[in-house]
Coordinates of C-alpha atoms in Angstrom, one line a residue:
X1 CA -6.8 67.7 -17.7
X2 CA -4.3 67.5 -14.8
X3 CA -4.0 70.8 -12.8
X4 CA -0.9 72.9 -13.4
X5 CA 2.1 71.3 -11.8
X6 CA 0.5 67.9 -11.5
X7 CA 1.5 65.2 -13.9
X8 CA -1.0 63.5 -16.2
X9 CA -1.8 59.9 -15.1
X10 CA -1.2 56.9 -17.2
X11 CA -4.8 56.5 -18.4
X12 CA -5.1 60.2 -19.2
X13 CA -2.0 60.0 -21.3
X14 CA -3.2 56.9 -23.2
X15 CA -6.8 58.1 -23.5
X16 CA -5.4 61.1 -25.3
X17 CA -3.5 58.9 -27.7
X18 CA -0.1 59.9 -26.3
X19 CA 2.9 57.6 -26.6
X20 CA 4.2 56.3 -23.2
X21 CA 7.8 55.1 -23.4
X22 CA 8.5 52.3 -20.8
X23 CA 11.9 51.8 -19.2
X24 CA 14.1 48.7 -19.6
X25 CA 15.2 45.5 -18.0
X26 CA 16.6 46.3 -14.6
X27 CA 17.2 42.7 -13.5
X28 CA 19.5 41.9 -16.5
X29 CA 21.1 45.4 -16.6
X30 CA 21.9 45.3 -12.9
X31 CA 23.2 41.6 -13.1
X32 CA 25.7 42.8 -15.7
X33 CA 26.7 45.7 -13.5
X34 CA 27.3 43.3 -10.5
X35 CA 24.3 44.1 -8.4
X36 CA 21.9 41.2 -9.1
X37 CA 22.5 37.5 -8.9
X38 CA 21.5 35.4 -11.9
X39 CA 19.4 32.4 -10.9
X40 CA 17.1 33.9 -8.2
X41 CA 17.0 37.3 -10.1
X42 CA 15.7 39.1 -6.9
X43 CA 15.9 42.9 -6.4
X44 CA 17.6 43.3 -3.0
X45 CA 19.9 45.9 -4.7
X46 CA 17.2 48.4 -4.0
X47 CA 18.0 48.2 -0.4
X48 CA 21.7 47.0 -0.6
X49 CA 22.9 49.3 -3.4
X50 CA 20.4 52.2 -3.8
X51 CA 22.9 54.3 -5.7
X52 CA 23.2 51.7 -8.5
X53 CA 19.4 51.5 -8.8
X54 CA 19.0 55.2 -8.7
X55 CA 21.6 55.7 -11.4
X56 CA 19.9 53.2 -13.7
X57 CA 16.6 55.0 -13.3
X58 CA 18.2 58.2 -14.1
X59 CA 19.8 56.8 -17.3
X60 CA 16.4 55.5 -18.5
X61 CA 14.7 58.8 -17.7
X62 CA 17.4 60.6 -19.6
X63 CA 16.8 58.2 -22.5
X64 CA 13.2 59.2 -22.7
X65 CA 11.3 56.8 -20.5
X66 CA 8.0 58.1 -19.1
X67 CA 7.6 55.3 -16.6
X68 CA 9.9 54.4 -13.7
X69 CA 9.0 50.8 -12.7
X70 CA 9.9 50.1 -9.1
X71 CA 12.7 47.6 -8.9
X72 CA 10.4 45.0 -7.2
X73 CA 10.5 42.1 -9.8
X74 CA 10.3 38.8 -7.9
X75 CA 10.2 40.6 -4.5
X76 CA 7.6 38.4 -2.9
X77 CA 8.8 36.7 0.3
X78 CA 8.3 33.2 -1.2
X79 CA 10.6 34.0 -4.1
X80 CA 13.1 35.9 -1.9
X81 CA 13.6 32.8 0.2
X82 CA 13.2 30.2 -2.6
X83 CA 15.9 27.5 -2.8
X84 CA 18.2 28.6 -0.1
X85 CA 18.4 32.2 -1.3
X86 CA 19.5 34.1 1.8
X87 CA 18.3 37.7 2.3
X88 CA 19.4 40.5 4.7
X89 CA 16.2 42.4 3.9
X90 CA 12.5 41.5 3.9
X91 CA 10.4 41.9 0.9
X92 CA 8.8 45.0 2.5
X93 CA 12.1 46.6 3.1
X94 CA 13.1 46.0 -0.5
X95 CA 9.8 47.2 -2.0
X96 CA 9.8 50.3 0.1
X97 CA 13.3 51.3 -0.9
X98 CA 12.5 50.6 -4.5
X99 CA 9.4 52.8 -4.4
X100 CA 11.4 55.7 -2.8
X101 CA 14.1 55.5 -5.6
X102 CA 11.7 55.3 -8.4
X103 CA 9.7 58.3 -7.1
X104 CA 12.9 60.4 -6.5
X105 CA 14.0 60.0 -10.1
X106 CA 10.5 60.3 -11.6
X107 CA 10.2 63.6 -9.9
X108 CA 13.3 64.8 -11.8
X109 CA 11.2 64.6 -15.1
X110 CA 7.8 63.9 -16.5
X111 CA 7.7 60.3 -15.4
X112 CA 5.2 58.2 -13.5
X113 CA 5.9 55.5 -11.0
X114 CA 4.6 52.0 -11.6
X115 CA 4.6 49.3 -8.8
X116 CA 4.9 45.8 -10.1
X117 CA 4.1 42.3 -9.0
X118 CA 5.1 39.1 -10.9
X119 CA 4.4 35.4 -10.9
X120 CA 5.1 33.5 -7.7
X121 CA 6.8 30.1 -6.9
X122 CA 3.7 29.5 -4.7
X123 CA 1.5 29.3 -7.9
X124 CA 3.9 26.9 -9.6
X125 CA 3.8 24.7 -6.5
X126 CA 0.0 24.5 -6.8
X127 CA -0.9 26.6 -3.8
X128 CA -4.5 27.8 -3.5
X129 CA -5.9 31.0 -5.0
X130 CA -6.2 32.5 -1.5
X131 CA -2.6 31.8 -0.6
X132 CA -1.3 33.3 -3.9
X133 CA -3.5 36.3 -3.6
X134 CA -2.3 36.9 0.0
X135 CA 1.3 37.2 -1.5
X136 CA 0.1 39.9 -3.9
X137 CA -1.9 41.6 -1.1
X138 CA 1.2 41.9 1.1
X139 CA 3.2 43.5 -1.8
X140 CA 0.5 46.1 -2.7
X141 CA 0.3 47.4 0.8
X142 CA 3.7 49.0 0.2
X143 CA 2.6 50.4 -3.2
X144 CA -0.5 51.9 -1.6
X145 CA 1.6 53.3 1.3
X146 CA 4.1 54.8 -1.1
X147 CA 1.3 56.1 -3.5
X148 CA 2.7 54.8 -6.8
X149 CA 0.8 56.2 -9.9
X150 CA -0.3 52.8 -11.2
X151 CA 0.3 49.1 -10.9
X152 CA 1.6 46.4 -13.2
X153 CA 1.1 42.7 -13.0
X154 CA 3.9 41.5 -15.3
X155 CA 5.8 38.4 -16.2
X156 CA 3.0 35.8 -15.9
X157 CA 3.2 32.6 -17.8
X158 CA -0.3 31.4 -16.8
X159 CA -3.3 33.8 -17.3
X160 CA -5.1 32.3 -14.3
X161 CA -2.4 33.7 -11.9
X162 CA -2.3 37.0 -13.7
X163 CA -6.1 37.2 -13.3
X164 CA -5.7 36.7 -9.6
X165 CA -3.0 39.4 -9.5
X166 CA -5.3 41.9 -11.4
X167 CA -8.1 41.2 -9.0
X168 CA -5.9 42.1 -6.1
X169 CA -4.3 45.2 -7.7
X170 CA -7.8 46.4 -8.7
X171 CA -8.8 46.7 -5.0
X172 CA -6.4 49.8 -4.7
X173 CA -8.5 51.9 -7.0
X174 CA -5.3 52.7 -9.1
X175 CA -5.0 52.0 -12.8
X176 CA -3.9 48.4 -13.5
X177 CA -1.8 47.1 -16.4
X178 CA -1.3 43.3 -17.0
X179 CA 1.5 41.9 -19.0
X180 CA 2.0 38.2 -19.8
X181 CA 5.3 36.6 -20.9
X182 CA 3.7 34.4 -23.6
X183 CA 4.1 34.0 -27.4
X184 CA 1.6 33.7 -30.2
X185 CA 0.8 30.1 -29.1
X186 CA -0.7 31.4 -25.8
X187 CA 0.0 30.7 -22.2
X188 CA 1.5 27.6 -20.8
X189 CA -2.0 26.0 -20.6
X190 CA -2.4 26.9 -24.2
X191 CA -5.0 29.6 -23.6
X192 CA -4.8 31.8 -26.7
X193 CA -3.5 35.4 -26.5
X194 CA -6.9 36.7 -27.5
X195 CA -8.7 34.7 -24.8
X196 CA -5.9 35.7 -22.3
X197 CA -6.5 39.4 -23.0
X198 CA -10.3 39.1 -22.7
X199 CA -9.9 37.4 -19.3
X200 CA -7.5 40.1 -18.1
X201 CA -9.8 43.0 -19.1
X202 CA -12.8 41.2 -17.5
X203 CA -10.6 40.9 -14.4
X204 CA -10.3 44.6 -14.3
X205 CA -7.1 45.5 -16.3
X206 CA -7.1 48.9 -18.1
X207 CA -3.9 48.1 -20.1
X208 CA -3.0 44.6 -21.3
X209 CA -0.1 43.3 -23.2
X210 CA 3.2 41.3 -23.4
X211 CA 6.6 41.5 -21.7
X212 CA 9.8 39.5 -21.8
X213 CA 10.5 36.0 -23.1
X214 CA 10.4 36.9 -26.8
X215 CA 11.9 39.5 -29.2
X216 CA 9.9 42.6 -30.5
X217 CA 8.7 40.8 -33.6
X218 CA 7.2 37.9 -31.7
X219 CA 5.8 40.1 -29.0
X220 CA 4.2 42.3 -31.6
X221 CA 2.5 39.4 -33.2
X222 CA 1.2 38.3 -29.8
X223 CA -0.2 41.7 -28.8
X224 CA -1.9 42.0 -32.2
X225 CA -3.7 38.7 -31.4
X226 CA -4.7 40.2 -28.0
X227 CA -6.1 43.3 -29.7
X228 CA -8.2 41.1 -32.1
X229 CA -9.6 39.1 -29.1
X230 CA -10.5 42.3 -27.1
X231 CA -12.2 43.8 -30.2
X232 CA -14.1 40.6 -31.0
X233 CA -15.4 40.5 -27.4
X234 CA -16.7 44.0 -27.7
X235 CA -14.4 45.2 -25.0
X236 CA -12.0 48.2 -24.8
X237 CA -8.4 48.4 -23.4
X238 CA -5.1 50.1 -24.0
X239 CA -2.2 47.9 -25.1
X240 CA 1.4 47.7 -24.0
X241 CA 4.5 45.9 -25.2
X242 CA 7.8 45.4 -23.4
X243 CA 9.9 42.8 -25.3
X244 CA 13.4 41.4 -24.9
X245 CA 16.4 43.2 -26.5
X246 CA 17.4 39.8 -28.0
X247 CA 16.5 38.2 -31.3
X248 CA 14.5 35.0 -30.6
X249 CA 13.3 33.5 -33.9
X250 CA 14.2 30.0 -32.7
X251 CA 12.3 30.0 -29.4
X252 CA 9.5 27.6 -28.4
X253 CA 6.5 28.4 -26.2
X254 CA 8.7 29.1 -23.0
X255 CA 10.7 31.8 -24.9
X256 CA 14.4 32.7 -24.3
X257 CA 14.8 30.7 -21.0
X258 CA 14.7 27.6 -23.1
X259 CA 17.6 28.8 -25.3
X260 CA 20.9 27.1 -24.4
X261 CA 22.5 30.5 -24.3
X262 CA 20.3 31.7 -21.4
X263 CA 21.3 33.7 -19.5
X264 CA 25.1 34.1 -19.8
X265 CA 25.8 33.9 -23.6
X266 CA 22.9 35.9 -25.1
X267 CA 25.0 38.9 -26.2
X268 CA 25.2 37.9 -29.9
X269 CA 21.5 38.2 -30.1
X270 CA 21.2 41.7 -28.9
X271 CA 19.1 44.1 -31.0
X272 CA 20.9 47.2 -32.3
X273 CA 19.5 50.7 -31.8
X274 CA 18.3 50.7 -35.4
X275 CA 16.4 47.4 -34.8
X276 CA 14.8 49.2 -31.9
X277 CA 13.7 52.2 -34.0
X278 CA 12.0 49.7 -36.4
X279 CA 10.3 48.0 -33.5
X280 CA 9.0 51.3 -32.1
X281 CA 7.5 52.3 -35.5
X282 CA 5.8 48.9 -36.0
X283 CA 4.4 48.9 -32.5
X284 CA 3.0 52.5 -33.0
X285 CA 1.5 51.5 -36.4
X286 CA -0.2 48.6 -34.8
X287 CA -2.0 50.9 -32.4
X288 CA 0.0 50.1 -29.3
X289 CA 0.8 53.3 -27.3
X290 CA 2.7 52.0 -24.2
X291 CA 6.0 50.9 -25.8
X292 CA 8.9 49.8 -23.7
X293 CA 11.4 47.0 -23.0
X294 CA 12.4 44.2 -20.8
X295 CA 15.5 42.0 -20.3
X296 CA 18.5 43.1 -22.4
X297 CA 17.2 46.7 -22.8
X298 CA 19.8 49.2 -21.9
X299 CA 19.2 53.0 -21.9
X300 CA 20.4 53.5 -25.5
X301 CA 17.8 51.0 -26.6
X302 CA 15.1 53.1 -24.9
X303 CA 16.6 56.2 -26.3
X304 CA 16.1 54.7 -29.8
X305 CA 12.4 54.2 -29.1
X306 CA 12.0 57.8 -27.9
X307 CA 13.9 59.1 -31.0
X308 CA 11.9 57.1 -33.5
X309 CA 8.7 58.3 -31.9
X310 CA 9.9 61.9 -31.3
X311 CA 7.6 63.3 -34.2
X312 CA 4.6 61.9 -32.4
X313 CA 5.8 63.0 -28.9
X314 CA 6.9 66.4 -30.1
X315 CA 10.4 66.3 -28.6
X316 CA 13.6 64.3 -28.3
X317 CA 14.8 62.9 -25.0
X318 CA 17.6 64.6 -23.1
X319 CA 20.0 61.8 -24.0
X320 CA 19.8 62.7 -27.7
X321 CA 22.1 65.7 -27.0
X322 CA 24.8 63.1 -27.4
X323 CA 23.4 61.2 -30.3
X324 CA 23.0 62.4 -33.9
X325 CA 19.9 61.3 -35.8
X326 CA 20.7 58.1 -37.7
X327 CA 24.4 58.4 -37.1
X328 CA 24.7 62.1 -38.2
X329 CA 27.3 62.8 -35.5
X330 CA 29.8 60.6 -37.4
X331 CA 30.3 63.6 -39.7
X332 CA 32.6 64.7 -36.9
X333 CA 34.7 61.6 -37.1
X334 CA 38.4 61.9 -38.2
X335 CA 38.3 58.9 -40.6
X336 CA 36.6 59.6 -43.9
X337 CA 35.2 56.1 -44.3
X338 CA 33.5 56.4 -41.0
X339 CA 32.2 59.9 -41.9
X340 CA 30.7 58.1 -45.0
X341 CA 28.5 56.2 -42.6
X342 CA 26.7 59.3 -41.3
X343 CA 23.4 58.5 -43.1
X344 CA 20.2 56.6 -42.5
X345 CA 20.3 54.4 -45.5
X346 CA 23.7 52.9 -44.3
X347 CA 22.5 51.9 -40.9
X348 CA 19.0 50.9 -41.9
X349 CA 20.2 48.4 -44.4
X350 CA 23.3 47.1 -42.6
X351 CA 23.4 43.3 -41.9
X352 CA 25.6 43.2 -38.7
X353 CA 28.2 40.3 -38.6
X354 CA 28.6 38.4 -35.3
X355 CA 32.4 37.8 -35.9
X356 CA 31.8 34.2 -34.8
X357 CA 32.7 32.1 -37.8
X358 CA 32.1 28.7 -36.0
X359 CA 28.8 29.6 -34.5
X360 CA 25.3 28.9 -35.8
X361 CA 22.7 31.7 -36.3
X362 CA 20.0 29.6 -34.5
X363 CA 19.9 27.3 -31.6
X364 CA 17.9 24.3 -30.6
X365 CA 15.9 25.3 -27.5
X366 CA 15.5 22.9 -24.5
X367 CA 12.0 21.6 -24.5
X368 CA 11.4 19.8 -21.2
X369 CA 7.7 20.5 -21.5
X370 CA 7.1 20.9 -17.8
X371 CA 4.8 23.5 -16.2
X372 CA 2.6 24.1 -13.2
X373 CA 1.8 20.8 -11.4
X374 CA 4.8 18.9 -12.6
X375 CA 7.1 17.5 -9.9
X376 CA 10.2 19.3 -11.4
X377 CA 8.5 22.7 -10.8
X378 CA 7.6 22.2 -7.2
X379 CA 9.6 24.9 -5.3
X380 CA 11.3 24.6 -1.9
X381 CA 12.8 26.9 0.7
X382 CA 15.9 24.7 1.1
X383 CA 18.9 25.1 -1.2
X384 CA 18.9 22.8 -4.2
X385 CA 20.8 19.7 -3.1
X386 CA 23.8 18.1 -5.0
X387 CA 21.6 15.1 -5.6
X388 CA 18.8 17.2 -7.1
X389 CA 21.4 19.0 -9.3
X390 CA 22.9 15.7 -10.5
X391 CA 19.5 14.4 -11.5
X392 CA 18.9 17.7 -13.5
X393 CA 22.4 17.4 -15.1
X394 CA 21.6 13.7 -16.1
X395 CA 18.2 14.7 -17.5
X396 CA 19.8 17.5 -19.5
X397 CA 22.4 15.2 -21.0
X398 CA 19.8 12.8 -22.1
X399 CA 17.5 15.5 -23.6
X400 CA 20.2 16.6 -26.1

């Protein structure tokens, strides 16, 4: 047990069978608010606009999140400077600011701070294990200095790179979570989810799972395969799930980045709060205890997870003060037909319309079939040239 006044750590909570609610997708949420640039998706806002990052942390905390992930996604120097992306701040400055903001808000409630590293352009460009590990090493120096509560290696398409990340994170002595952005077919080298999970646990991860790229249904399927693999290997681990807030039944192995709507026209696919409650319950029933979200998740989605799992957690989040259970607050509405919607069976069975009569319900994903080692994926420090763009436009035109 943690001494009075000291928060229980992530492994203490999970070992006790407690539900841990993760926060949501900062990169997408802040892009929509005007603080992140789509394309590079880098988190310089932590240093440039700390008030925006702080406020989003607060909203997720109020919604019931138990983890404040530092806004350090893609904050390795090779990514910050990739393809002519100009920075006023170094990776270290961004990561330090992000740690301070996450800690400040976590201290306002019962939340833990998680420092995160993600996949690198250097790995895609076939740099050596030592070179890639050196990038992770540089990032974790800040997390150790700022004393985050645990570490997450997240958003990895290749299990090999995730293993390298876990091996580096492990050297800190802090609890380590590892999350891949893969579907049921496995990583981009077709290593199965079960084998991926076993490799991550053997590398030293205490918590393994899936984040991003796919919807809750697909991610749940993939985590279940990971659970089977770990069990079959006679190993033990905790499991986490942090899916997209977008429906992706039509995705291929690369997930939503292959959808023609990515990233600027995904709104028709957004899950409702009721979809989120269903996801939270299914994840809990599968035995997953770290349940959160990734791109597309807004605080109201996180609140839905916390509300669905309130019986298990023993309390509602603060944000539920402004939200009646299953629409019950609509009983206060002036219009009688809206008051008639103040009930669970209405919202649970509703099939929402998109209001787009000429639009299909599914898309055909791009399937260029390129991954690490392919010339198209070699990264560069210089801006993408007009000639390079023209070649891509021509290739895209011929692929449709």
